[in-house]
Amino acid sequence: MPVYNATLQKVDEKETRRYAGLARSEDFPTKLISEACLEVQSLAKPAGIYEIYPYQSEQALIAALEPLKLTGEVIKKHLAGAKKVAILAVTIGKQLEQAITGHFEKGEYTSALLLDAAATTAVEMVADQLNELIDQQAARLGYKTTWRFSPGYGNWDITAQTAIIKLAGAEQIGITVTETSMMSPRKSVSAVIGFIPRSSTMVTAADSEIKNTCANCSQVDCHSKKTK
């Protein structure tokens, strides 16, 4: 299973502002956001891992050594037409969780919340980097790819997390799953990406302009929602 040693040259301040629920707060001090992003850069230990498996679309089955049958109509539809899937996991390590907790314990609530938002931004940036690497590999093999889809999204039950983490080999980069199906370290991401043959004539998730963004989220009153 290839391990990806990611880099974080700069944490996106605009995304951090959004995750902090400050997208519309133009008067919030930029300096505080910059400091949170720099702290994440200094503490993050980014890493990723993925594995590619055959996929039986009609049975919604990931044909691993220990096969996994997917449940939930949304994930099945998302992977319709896929012949392979990439299972990925990324994390930025435990030190940031400790730092966030430390800020809260000192009563530095603003710093804690901004650091949490910057850490979320950072782990999504690492996921984007690994996603791009997988897209490139898929293209070399003659496939187009779907956007990444994570357990707990839509009606794909979060309890699939344990199996997905195992299929990704995420224990190699220090990711475990709790009894409540949450990942540890908390700032981690797991997902499935479908590989669909470029020769396919069926309309699939790889052809759709609808991506895994705020545009297709049903939550209305979200302070982190993208405005564009």
PDB file of C-alpha atoms in Angstrom:
ATOM      1  CA  MET A   1       0.000   0.000   0.000  1.00  0.00           C
ATOM      2  CA  PRO A   2       1.673   3.240  -1.110  1.00  0.00           C
ATOM      3  CA  VAL A   3       2.303   5.699   1.721  1.00  0.00           C
ATOM      4  CA  TYR A   4       2.111   9.343   0.698  1.00  0.00           C
ATOM      5  CA  ASN A   5       4.259  11.811   2.614  1.00  0.00           C
ATOM      6  CA  ALA A   6       2.372  15.041   2.034  1.00  0.00           C
ATOM      7  CA  THR A   7       3.652  18.583   2.429  1.00  0.00           C
ATOM      8  CA  LEU A   8       1.900  21.681   3.761  1.00  0.00           C
ATOM      9  CA  GLN A   9       3.733  24.704   2.452  1.00  0.00           C
ATOM     10  CA  LYS A  10       0.876  27.029   3.353  1.00  0.00           C
ATOM     11  CA  VAL A  11      -2.506  26.463   5.004  1.00  0.00           C
ATOM     12  CA  ASP A  12      -5.299  28.193   3.099  1.00  0.00           C
ATOM     13  CA  GLU A  13      -6.446  31.165   5.182  1.00  0.00           C
ATOM     14  CA  LYS A  14      -9.654  31.701   3.211  1.00  0.00           C
ATOM     15  CA  GLU A  15     -10.762  28.102   3.816  1.00  0.00           C
ATOM     16  CA  THR A  16      -9.775  28.391   7.482  1.00  0.00           C
ATOM     17  CA  ARG A  17     -11.970  31.476   7.787  1.00  0.00           C
ATOM     18  CA  ARG A  18     -14.845  29.519   6.219  1.00  0.00           C
ATOM     19  CA  TYR A  19     -14.444  26.481   8.478  1.00  0.00           C
ATOM     20  CA  ALA A  20     -14.382  28.842  11.464  1.00  0.00           C
ATOM     21  CA  GLY A  21     -17.757  30.244  10.364  1.00  0.00           C
ATOM     22  CA  LEU A  22     -16.233  33.633   9.589  1.00  0.00           C
ATOM     23  CA  ALA A  23     -16.725  33.759   5.823  1.00  0.00           C
ATOM     24  CA  ARG A  24     -19.061  36.727   6.167  1.00  0.00           C
ATOM     25  CA  SER A  25     -17.170  38.432   9.023  1.00  0.00           C
ATOM     26  CA  GLU A  26     -14.949  40.788   7.071  1.00  0.00           C
ATOM     27  CA  ASP A  27     -13.867  42.709  10.169  1.00  0.00           C
ATOM     28  CA  PHE A  28     -12.428  39.668  11.993  1.00  0.00           C
ATOM     29  CA  PRO A  29      -8.644  40.142  12.520  1.00  0.00           C
ATOM     30  CA  THR A  30      -6.736  38.434   9.704  1.00  0.00           C
ATOM     31  CA  LYS A  31      -3.692  38.232  11.981  1.00  0.00           C
ATOM     32  CA  LEU A  32      -5.396  35.692  14.254  1.00  0.00           C
ATOM     33  CA  ILE A  33      -6.267  33.461  11.307  1.00  0.00           C
ATOM     34  CA  SER A  34      -2.709  33.702   9.968  1.00  0.00           C
ATOM     35  CA  GLU A  35      -1.307  32.725  13.368  1.00  0.00           C
ATOM     36  CA  ALA A  36      -3.578  29.664  13.535  1.00  0.00           C
ATOM     37  CA  CYS A  37      -2.498  28.575  10.050  1.00  0.00           C
ATOM     38  CA  LEU A  38       1.174  28.960  10.953  1.00  0.00           C
ATOM     39  CA  GLU A  39       0.686  26.936  14.141  1.00  0.00           C
ATOM     40  CA  VAL A  40      -0.887  24.134  12.109  1.00  0.00           C
ATOM     41  CA  GLN A  41       2.047  24.206   9.698  1.00  0.00           C
ATOM     42  CA  SER A  42       4.500  23.823  12.560  1.00  0.00           C
ATOM     43  CA  LEU A  43       2.638  20.969  14.291  1.00  0.00           C
ATOM     44  CA  ALA A  44       1.089  18.957  11.461  1.00  0.00           C
ATOM     45  CA  LYS A  45       2.510  15.559  10.554  1.00  0.00           C
ATOM     46  CA  PRO A  46       0.702  14.962   7.256  1.00  0.00           C
ATOM     47  CA  ALA A  47       0.575  11.483   5.791  1.00  0.00           C
ATOM     48  CA  GLY A  48      -1.671   9.526   3.473  1.00  0.00           C
ATOM     49  CA  ILE A  49      -2.148   6.008   2.189  1.00  0.00           C
ATOM     50  CA  TYR A  50      -4.324   4.290  -0.394  1.00  0.00           C
ATOM     51  CA  GLU A  51      -5.010   0.984  -2.091  1.00  0.00           C
ATOM     52  CA  ILE A  52      -6.809   0.104  -5.324  1.00  0.00           C
ATOM     53  CA  TYR A  53      -9.262  -2.801  -5.478  1.00  0.00           C
ATOM     54  CA  PRO A  54     -11.476  -4.394  -8.139  1.00  0.00           C
ATOM     55  CA  TYR A  55     -15.108  -3.307  -7.806  1.00  0.00           C
ATOM     56  CA  GLN A  56     -18.233  -5.182  -8.846  1.00  0.00           C
ATOM     57  CA  SER A  57     -20.721  -2.402  -9.514  1.00  0.00           C
ATOM     58  CA  GLU A  58     -23.857  -4.534  -9.877  1.00  0.00           C
ATOM     59  CA  GLN A  59     -23.255  -6.161  -6.495  1.00  0.00           C
ATOM     60  CA  ALA A  60     -21.772  -2.994  -4.932  1.00  0.00           C
ATOM     61  CA  LEU A  61     -18.867  -5.176  -3.828  1.00  0.00           C
ATOM     62  CA  ILE A  62     -15.273  -4.170  -3.183  1.00  0.00           C
ATOM     63  CA  ALA A  63     -13.440  -7.370  -4.133  1.00  0.00           C
ATOM     64  CA  ALA A  64     -10.708  -7.293  -1.503  1.00  0.00           C
ATOM     65  CA  LEU A  65      -9.242 -10.310   0.310  1.00  0.00           C
ATOM     66  CA  GLU A  66     -12.027  -9.641   2.798  1.00  0.00           C
ATOM     67  CA  PRO A  67     -14.792  -8.415   0.423  1.00  0.00           C
ATOM     68  CA  LEU A  68     -16.873  -5.419   1.483  1.00  0.00           C
ATOM     69  CA  LYS A  69     -20.450  -5.036   0.256  1.00  0.00           C
ATOM     70  CA  LEU A  70     -21.495  -1.394   0.275  1.00  0.00           C
ATOM     71  CA  THR A  71     -24.876  -0.360   1.634  1.00  0.00           C
ATOM     72  CA  GLY A  72     -26.737   2.855   0.973  1.00  0.00           C
ATOM     73  CA  GLU A  73     -28.246   3.898  -2.337  1.00  0.00           C
ATOM     74  CA  VAL A  74     -26.185   7.102  -2.610  1.00  0.00           C
ATOM     75  CA  ILE A  75     -22.792   5.377  -2.519  1.00  0.00           C
ATOM     76  CA  LYS A  76     -24.038   2.652  -4.878  1.00  0.00           C
ATOM     77  CA  LYS A  77     -25.219   5.260  -7.366  1.00  0.00           C
ATOM     78  CA  HIS A  78     -21.999   7.211  -6.957  1.00  0.00           C
ATOM     79  CA  LEU A  79     -19.910   4.183  -7.926  1.00  0.00           C
ATOM     80  CA  ALA A  80     -22.205   2.961 -10.704  1.00  0.00           C
ATOM     81  CA  GLY A  81     -20.089   1.865 -13.652  1.00  0.00           C
ATOM     82  CA  ALA A  82     -16.854   1.711 -11.659  1.00  0.00           C
ATOM     83  CA  LYS A  83     -14.530  -1.226 -12.306  1.00  0.00           C
ATOM     84  CA  LYS A  84     -12.051  -0.341  -9.572  1.00  0.00           C
ATOM     85  CA  VAL A  85     -12.032   1.781  -6.426  1.00  0.00           C
ATOM     86  CA  ALA A  86      -9.261   3.564  -4.598  1.00  0.00           C
ATOM     87  CA  ILE A  87      -9.617   3.547  -0.812  1.00  0.00           C
ATOM     88  CA  LEU A  88      -7.689   6.406   0.776  1.00  0.00           C
ATOM     89  CA  ALA A  89      -6.963   7.757   4.228  1.00  0.00           C
ATOM     90  CA  VAL A  90      -5.027  10.833   5.341  1.00  0.00           C
ATOM     91  CA  THR A  91      -4.189  12.417   8.667  1.00  0.00           C
ATOM     92  CA  ILE A  92      -2.217  15.331  10.076  1.00  0.00           C
ATOM     93  CA  GLY A  93      -1.373  13.594  13.347  1.00  0.00           C
ATOM     94  CA  LYS A  94      -2.198  13.885  17.046  1.00  0.00           C
ATOM     95  CA  GLN A  95      -0.104  16.885  18.053  1.00  0.00           C
ATOM     96  CA  LEU A  96      -2.693  19.321  16.762  1.00  0.00           C
ATOM     97  CA  GLU A  97      -5.427  17.746  18.866  1.00  0.00           C
ATOM     98  CA  GLN A  98      -3.250  18.232  21.915  1.00  0.00           C
ATOM     99  CA  ALA A  99      -2.591  21.846  20.961  1.00  0.00           C
ATOM    100  CA  ILE A 100      -6.305  22.563  20.462  1.00  0.00           C
ATOM    101  CA  THR A 101      -7.099  20.992  23.830  1.00  0.00           C
ATOM    102  CA  GLY A 102      -4.295  23.038  25.411  1.00  0.00           C
ATOM    103  CA  HIS A 103      -5.786  26.298  24.130  1.00  0.00           C
ATOM    104  CA  PHE A 104      -9.215  25.353  25.494  1.00  0.00           C
ATOM    105  CA  GLU A 105      -7.774  24.435  28.895  1.00  0.00           C
ATOM    106  CA  LYS A 106      -6.084  27.855  29.091  1.00  0.00           C
ATOM    107  CA  GLY A 107      -9.352  29.565  28.271  1.00  0.00           C
ATOM    108  CA  GLU A 108      -8.015  30.642  24.852  1.00  0.00           C
ATOM    109  CA  TYR A 109     -11.239  29.754  23.104  1.00  0.00           C
ATOM    110  CA  THR A 110     -10.793  31.876  20.006  1.00  0.00           C
ATOM    111  CA  SER A 111      -7.315  30.434  19.402  1.00  0.00           C
ATOM    112  CA  ALA A 112      -8.639  26.904  19.948  1.00  0.00           C
ATOM    113  CA  LEU A 113     -11.501  27.352  17.496  1.00  0.00           C
ATOM    114  CA  LEU A 114      -9.283  28.947  14.852  1.00  0.00           C
ATOM    115  CA  LEU A 115      -6.667  26.206  15.257  1.00  0.00           C
ATOM    116  CA  ASP A 116      -9.386  23.575  14.852  1.00  0.00           C
ATOM    117  CA  ALA A 117     -10.588  25.280  11.662  1.00  0.00           C
ATOM    118  CA  ALA A 118      -7.047  25.552  10.296  1.00  0.00           C
ATOM    119  CA  ALA A 119      -6.446  21.871  11.077  1.00  0.00           C
ATOM    120  CA  THR A 120      -9.613  20.912   9.182  1.00  0.00           C
ATOM    121  CA  THR A 121      -8.388  22.977   6.239  1.00  0.00           C
ATOM    122  CA  ALA A 122      -4.999  21.279   6.398  1.00  0.00           C
ATOM    123  CA  VAL A 123      -6.314  17.711   6.407  1.00  0.00           C
ATOM    124  CA  GLU A 124      -8.611  18.495   3.468  1.00  0.00           C
ATOM    125  CA  MET A 125      -5.614  19.947   1.597  1.00  0.00           C
ATOM    126  CA  VAL A 126      -3.687  16.716   2.197  1.00  0.00           C
ATOM    127  CA  ALA A 127      -6.702  14.715   0.982  1.00  0.00           C
ATOM    128  CA  ASP A 128      -6.804  16.896  -2.152  1.00  0.00           C
ATOM    129  CA  GLN A 129      -3.115  16.195  -2.808  1.00  0.00           C
ATOM    130  CA  LEU A 130      -3.560  12.433  -2.518  1.00  0.00           C
ATOM    131  CA  ASN A 131      -6.762  12.621  -4.559  1.00  0.00           C
ATOM    132  CA  GLU A 132      -4.824  14.288  -7.381  1.00  0.00           C
ATOM    133  CA  LEU A 133      -2.181  11.570  -7.264  1.00  0.00           C
ATOM    134  CA  ILE A 134      -4.874   8.893  -7.519  1.00  0.00           C
ATOM    135  CA  ASP A 135      -6.549  10.754 -10.402  1.00  0.00           C
ATOM    136  CA  GLN A 136      -3.254  10.756 -12.287  1.00  0.00           C
ATOM    137  CA  GLN A 137      -2.745   7.034 -11.722  1.00  0.00           C
ATOM    138  CA  ALA A 138      -6.301   6.319 -12.863  1.00  0.00           C
ATOM    139  CA  ALA A 139      -5.752   8.346 -16.057  1.00  0.00           C
ATOM    140  CA  ARG A 140      -2.611   6.355 -16.863  1.00  0.00           C
ATOM    141  CA  LEU A 141      -4.667   3.165 -16.528  1.00  0.00           C
ATOM    142  CA  GLY A 142      -7.405   4.470 -18.828  1.00  0.00           C
ATOM    143  CA  TYR A 143      -9.981   5.493 -16.228  1.00  0.00           C
ATOM    144  CA  LYS A 144     -11.827   8.632 -15.232  1.00  0.00           C
ATOM    145  CA  THR A 145     -12.541   9.140 -11.543  1.00  0.00           C
ATOM    146  CA  THR A 146     -15.434  10.124  -9.315  1.00  0.00           C
ATOM    147  CA  TRP A 147     -14.954  12.651  -6.540  1.00  0.00           C
ATOM    148  CA  ARG A 148     -14.093  11.139  -3.184  1.00  0.00           C
ATOM    149  CA  PHE A 149     -16.958   9.886  -1.052  1.00  0.00           C
ATOM    150  CA  SER A 150     -16.587   9.314   2.691  1.00  0.00           C
ATOM    151  CA  PRO A 151     -18.414   7.052   5.169  1.00  0.00           C
ATOM    152  CA  GLY A 152     -21.175   9.018   6.881  1.00  0.00           C
ATOM    153  CA  TYR A 153     -21.895  11.104   3.776  1.00  0.00           C
ATOM    154  CA  GLY A 154     -25.392  10.851   2.318  1.00  0.00           C
ATOM    155  CA  ASN A 155     -26.933   7.583   3.514  1.00  0.00           C
ATOM    156  CA  TRP A 156     -23.666   5.640   3.598  1.00  0.00           C
ATOM    157  CA  ASP A 157     -23.561   4.496   7.202  1.00  0.00           C
ATOM    158  CA  ILE A 158     -20.641   5.772   9.273  1.00  0.00           C
ATOM    159  CA  THR A 159     -20.166   2.233  10.621  1.00  0.00           C
ATOM    160  CA  ALA A 160     -18.436   1.411   7.313  1.00  0.00           C
ATOM    161  CA  GLN A 161     -15.504   3.443   8.618  1.00  0.00           C
ATOM    162  CA  THR A 162     -13.784   0.491  10.303  1.00  0.00           C
ATOM    163  CA  ALA A 163     -13.726  -1.596   7.125  1.00  0.00           C
ATOM    164  CA  ILE A 164     -12.669   1.345   4.947  1.00  0.00           C
ATOM    165  CA  ILE A 165      -9.764   2.212   7.229  1.00  0.00           C
ATOM    166  CA  LYS A 166      -8.655  -1.419   7.161  1.00  0.00           C
ATOM    167  CA  LEU A 167      -8.842  -1.589   3.361  1.00  0.00           C
ATOM    168  CA  ALA A 168      -6.775   1.596   3.089  1.00  0.00           C
ATOM    169  CA  GLY A 169      -4.118   0.141   5.403  1.00  0.00           C
ATOM    170  CA  ALA A 170      -4.459   3.301   7.478  1.00  0.00           C
ATOM    171  CA  GLU A 171      -2.972   1.729  10.593  1.00  0.00           C
ATOM    172  CA  GLN A 172       0.384   2.216   8.859  1.00  0.00           C
ATOM    173  CA  ILE A 173      -0.021   5.986   9.251  1.00  0.00           C
ATOM    174  CA  GLY A 174      -1.423   5.798  12.777  1.00  0.00           C
ATOM    175  CA  ILE A 175      -5.171   5.972  12.117  1.00  0.00           C
ATOM    176  CA  THR A 176      -7.538   3.877  14.221  1.00  0.00           C
ATOM    177  CA  VAL A 177     -11.330   3.804  14.589  1.00  0.00           C
ATOM    178  CA  THR A 178     -13.228   4.176  17.857  1.00  0.00           C
ATOM    179  CA  GLU A 179     -16.241   2.136  18.977  1.00  0.00           C
ATOM    180  CA  THR A 180     -18.465   4.961  17.699  1.00  0.00           C
ATOM    181  CA  SER A 181     -16.842   4.752  14.218  1.00  0.00           C
ATOM    182  CA  MET A 182     -14.890   7.992  14.624  1.00  0.00           C
ATOM    183  CA  MET A 183     -11.308   8.188  13.400  1.00  0.00           C
ATOM    184  CA  SER A 184      -8.358   8.859  15.658  1.00  0.00           C
ATOM    185  CA  PRO A 185      -6.494  11.181  15.195  1.00  0.00           C
ATOM    186  CA  ARG A 186      -9.654  13.244  14.817  1.00  0.00           C
ATOM    187  CA  LYS A 187      -8.197  15.328  11.982  1.00  0.00           C
ATOM    188  CA  SER A 188      -8.220  12.468   9.495  1.00  0.00           C
ATOM    189  CA  VAL A 189     -10.158  11.758   6.306  1.00  0.00           C
ATOM    190  CA  SER A 190     -11.107   8.466   4.644  1.00  0.00           C
ATOM    191  CA  ALA A 191     -12.838   8.090   1.298  1.00  0.00           C
ATOM    192  CA  VAL A 192     -13.576   5.961  -1.750  1.00  0.00           C
ATOM    193  CA  ILE A 193     -12.884   7.073  -5.332  1.00  0.00           C
ATOM    194  CA  GLY A 194     -14.430   5.190  -8.249  1.00  0.00           C
ATOM    195  CA  PHE A 195     -12.453   4.296 -11.394  1.00  0.00           C
ATOM    196  CA  ILE A 196     -14.714   4.274 -14.454  1.00  0.00           C
ATOM    197  CA  PRO A 197     -13.434   3.225 -17.921  1.00  0.00           C
ATOM    198  CA  ARG A 198     -13.010   6.192 -20.240  1.00  0.00           C
ATOM    199  CA  SER A 199     -14.728   4.139 -22.934  1.00  0.00           C
ATOM    200  CA  SER A 200     -17.911   3.938 -20.838  1.00  0.00           C
ATOM    201  CA  THR A 201     -20.926   5.524 -22.517  1.00  0.00           C
ATOM    202  CA  MET A 202     -23.152   5.583 -19.436  1.00  0.00           C
ATOM    203  CA  VAL A 203     -23.577   8.836 -17.517  1.00  0.00           C
ATOM    204  CA  THR A 204     -21.734   8.395 -14.245  1.00  0.00           C
ATOM    205  CA  ALA A 205     -20.597  10.365 -11.205  1.00  0.00           C
ATOM    206  CA  ALA A 206     -17.288  10.897 -13.008  1.00  0.00           C
ATOM    207  CA  ASP A 207     -19.145  12.849 -15.723  1.00  0.00           C
ATOM    208  CA  SER A 208     -21.252  14.935 -13.347  1.00  0.00           C
ATOM    209  CA  GLU A 209     -20.466  18.586 -12.717  1.00  0.00           C
ATOM    210  CA  ILE A 210     -21.891  18.185  -9.197  1.00  0.00           C
ATOM    211  CA  LYS A 211     -18.962  17.726  -6.862  1.00  0.00           C
ATOM    212  CA  ASN A 212     -18.591  16.943  -3.172  1.00  0.00           C
ATOM    213  CA  THR A 213     -19.067  20.551  -2.139  1.00  0.00           C
ATOM    214  CA  CYS A 214     -21.550  22.813  -0.398  1.00  0.00           C
ATOM    215  CA  ALA A 215     -23.545  22.913  -3.643  1.00  0.00           C
ATOM    216  CA  ASN A 216     -24.999  19.460  -3.024  1.00  0.00           C
ATOM    217  CA  CYS A 217     -25.345  19.651   0.763  1.00  0.00           C
ATOM    218  CA  SER A 218     -28.868  19.822   2.206  1.00  0.00           C
ATOM    219  CA  GLN A 219     -27.851  21.719   5.349  1.00  0.00           C
ATOM    220  CA  VAL A 220     -29.114  25.288   5.066  1.00  0.00           C
ATOM    221  CA  ASP A 221     -28.029  27.106   8.244  1.00  0.00           C
ATOM    222  CA  CYS A 222     -24.317  26.295   8.054  1.00  0.00           C
ATOM    223  CA  HIS A 223     -21.794  28.969   9.005  1.00  0.00           C
ATOM    224  CA  SER A 224     -19.101  27.173   6.979  1.00  0.00           C
ATOM    225  CA  LYS A 225     -21.111  27.076   3.752  1.00  0.00           C
ATOM    226  CA  LYS A 226     -19.306  28.346   0.676  1.00  0.00           C
ATOM    227  CA  THR A 227     -20.937  31.408  -0.789  1.00  0.00           C
ATOM    228  CA  LYS A 228     -19.615  30.749  -4.317  1.00  0.00           C
TER     229      LYS A 228
END
